[in-house]
């Protein structure tokens, strides 16, 4: 597999073409941003951890019937993935009130939600990724009803699988963001990443935050939290 030209550099990853037209290589960076790019920084070793953690979780999901873009981890920071056309939605699932939902609904952070919440944001940096509902999504042509029904099914199934898996490691899954993409034959698969950048992970016993909120809110020991997640998931 040959790494060819860079297609895209995002806030957390670079995406490269390969000599196989159906595959990309993603390269995870240590750069961290928050508040739609207003806050910028570096988290030493984050790229390595997110690459390994995301692949580990995607493997677990794949084994349990969720199709993912994961093909092969080729280095500490690089992974071969199936090329998809990203569906321009941030699919957010919430078990416990935190972040923007706690603020919007006036709930105290940490309150258990009486029902799992599924939210969609339209992926558009200039608009600040606005919250949208299914009708907005159809109106935008971002996904069809059939596609969105499948995405919602996957999002809830992923929630059960991830929550159960993490519970055994004393990690509570508060909320997370996932992205889906379409392969050239139209199949919808899980893409992007699942990591402490894109999930809220709280220690089940102490309640300590083990995710990007440590960076967003200047809570200190950001690197330590990312390492702790890798240690619990991968044993190192
Ligand atoms: P952002 O674009 O928000 O700054 P990243 O730095 O993580 O985010 O950039 C990675 C980009 O690659 C994202 O836009 C993501 O949607 C996209 N992406 C993730 N997985 C795939 C894939 N398998 N095929 C094509 N694009 C992907
Ligand atoms: N999230 C993400 N990328 C985004 C926005 C949110 O990965 O651009 C994740 C975030 O890490 C959290 C969940 O989605 O796990 C819900 O985030 P929320 O809406 O509370 O946003 P925030 O508090 O980050 O503004």
mmCIF file of N, CA, C and O and ligand atoms in Angstrom, residues 8 10-13 15 24 69 81-84 86 123 179 191-192, ligand 1:
data_model
loop_
_atom_site.group_PDB
_atom_site.id
_atom_site.type_symbol
_atom_site.label_atom_id
_atom_site.label_comp_id
_atom_site.label_asym_id
_atom_site.label_seq_id
_atom_site.Cartn_x
_atom_site.Cartn_y
_atom_site.Cartn_z
ATOM 1 N N UNK A 8 -6.603 16.082 2.390
ATOM 2 C CA UNK A 8 -7.305 16.957 3.327
ATOM 3 C C UNK A 8 -6.529 17.011 4.630
ATOM 4 O O UNK A 8 -5.988 16.002 5.068
ATOM 5 N N UNK A 10 -7.491 18.132 8.387
ATOM 6 C CA UNK A 10 -8.522 18.608 9.298
ATOM 7 C C UNK A 10 -7.901 19.085 10.593
ATOM 8 O O UNK A 10 -6.688 19.286 10.677
ATOM 9 N N UNK A 11 -8.739 19.258 11.603
ATOM 10 C CA UNK A 11 -8.259 19.753 12.895
ATOM 11 C C UNK A 11 -7.495 18.673 13.647
ATOM 12 O O UNK A 11 -6.582 18.972 14.403
ATOM 13 N N UNK A 12 -7.860 17.412 13.457
ATOM 14 C CA UNK A 12 -7.248 16.335 14.236
ATOM 15 C C UNK A 12 -6.564 15.265 13.392
ATOM 16 O O UNK A 12 -5.806 14.456 13.923
ATOM 17 N N UNK A 13 -6.866 15.254 12.095
ATOM 18 C CA UNK A 13 -6.315 14.196 11.247
ATOM 19 C C UNK A 13 -6.001 14.726 9.858
ATOM 20 O O UNK A 13 -6.570 15.713 9.428
ATOM 21 N N UNK A 15 -5.823 13.223 5.820
ATOM 22 C CA UNK A 15 -6.323 12.113 5.008
ATOM 23 C C UNK A 15 -5.508 12.061 3.715
ATOM 24 O O UNK A 15 -5.333 13.092 3.047
ATOM 25 N N UNK A 24 -8.156 4.956 1.801
ATOM 26 C CA UNK A 24 -7.425 6.143 2.236
ATOM 27 C C UNK A 24 -6.526 5.748 3.408
ATOM 28 O O UNK A 24 -6.743 4.709 4.043
ATOM 29 N N UNK A 69 -15.263 1.582 8.771
ATOM 30 C CA UNK A 69 -14.288 1.878 7.702
ATOM 31 C C UNK A 69 -12.910 1.259 7.974
ATOM 32 O O UNK A 69 -12.041 1.288 7.107
ATOM 33 N N UNK A 81 -8.136 3.023 5.854
ATOM 34 C CA UNK A 81 -9.599 2.962 6.002
ATOM 35 C C UNK A 81 -10.249 2.875 4.623
ATOM 36 O O UNK A 81 -9.645 3.255 3.614
ATOM 37 N N UNK A 82 -11.479 2.367 4.619
ATOM 38 C CA UNK A 82 -12.261 2.387 3.380
ATOM 39 C C UNK A 82 -12.632 3.823 3.083
ATOM 40 O O UNK A 82 -13.068 4.550 3.982
ATOM 41 N N UNK A 83 -12.481 4.195 1.829
ATOM 42 C CA UNK A 83 -12.857 5.545 1.399
ATOM 43 C C UNK A 83 -14.380 5.648 1.373
ATOM 44 O O UNK A 83 -15.049 4.770 0.828
ATOM 45 N N UNK A 84 -14.904 6.665 1.993
ATOM 46 C CA UNK A 84 -16.352 6.889 1.928
ATOM 47 C C UNK A 84 -16.638 8.349 1.587
ATOM 48 O O UNK A 84 -15.768 9.207 1.726
ATOM 49 N N UNK A 86 -18.473 11.112 3.192
ATOM 50 C CA UNK A 86 -19.013 11.349 4.534
ATOM 51 C C UNK A 86 -20.413 11.959 4.446
ATOM 52 O O UNK A 86 -20.642 12.901 3.682
ATOM 53 N N UNK A 123 -22.825 19.139 9.607
ATOM 54 C CA UNK A 123 -21.378 19.397 9.576
ATOM 55 C C UNK A 123 -21.068 20.539 8.625
ATOM 56 O O UNK A 123 -21.045 20.361 7.399
ATOM 57 N N UNK A 179 -19.641 9.590 13.055
ATOM 58 C CA UNK A 179 -19.938 9.990 11.680
ATOM 59 C C UNK A 179 -20.062 8.735 10.835
ATOM 60 O O UNK A 179 -19.371 7.740 11.082
ATOM 61 N N UNK A 191 -17.603 5.700 10.130
ATOM 62 C CA UNK A 191 -16.306 6.234 9.691
ATOM 63 C C UNK A 191 -15.726 7.125 10.791
ATOM 64 O O UNK A 191 -16.102 7.003 11.964
ATOM 65 N N UNK A 192 -14.787 7.971 10.414
ATOM 66 C CA UNK A 192 -14.106 8.910 11.306
ATOM 67 C C UNK A 192 -13.472 8.206 12.508
ATOM 68 O O UNK A 192 -12.707 7.273 12.309
HETATM 69 P P1 LIG B 1 -12.363 18.013 10.888
HETATM 70 O O1 LIG B 1 -12.656 17.886 9.420
HETATM 71 O O2 LIG B 1 -13.631 18.195 11.683
HETATM 72 O O3 LIG B 1 -11.328 19.032 11.207
HETATM 73 P P2 LIG B 1 -10.540 15.721 11.250
HETATM 74 O O4 LIG B 1 -9.309 16.495 11.501
HETATM 75 O O5 LIG B 1 -10.790 14.525 12.088
HETATM 76 O O6 LIG B 1 -11.878 16.582 11.376
HETATM 77 O O7 LIG B 1 -10.489 15.327 9.723
HETATM 78 C C1 LIG B 1 -10.788 14.088 9.233
HETATM 79 C C2 LIG B 1 -11.796 14.241 8.094
HETATM 80 O O8 LIG B 1 -11.884 13.017 7.381
HETATM 81 C C3 LIG B 1 -13.194 14.551 8.611
HETATM 82 O O9 LIG B 1 -13.768 15.559 7.805
HETATM 83 C C4 LIG B 1 -13.940 13.236 8.446
HETATM 84 O O10 LIG B 1 -15.308 13.445 8.190
HETATM 85 C C5 LIG B 1 -13.232 12.615 7.258
HETATM 86 N N1 LIG B 1 -13.236 11.140 7.234
HETATM 87 C C6 LIG B 1 -13.174 10.275 8.291
HETATM 88 N N2 LIG B 1 -13.180 8.991 7.877
HETATM 89 C C7 LIG B 1 -13.237 9.021 6.531
HETATM 90 C C8 LIG B 1 -13.278 8.003 5.504
HETATM 91 N N3 LIG B 1 -13.252 6.712 5.807
HETATM 92 N N4 LIG B 1 -13.357 8.419 4.206
HETATM 93 C C9 LIG B 1 -13.394 9.743 3.890
HETATM 94 N N5 LIG B 1 -13.352 10.739 4.798
HETATM 95 C C10 LIG B 1 -13.271 10.388 6.099
#
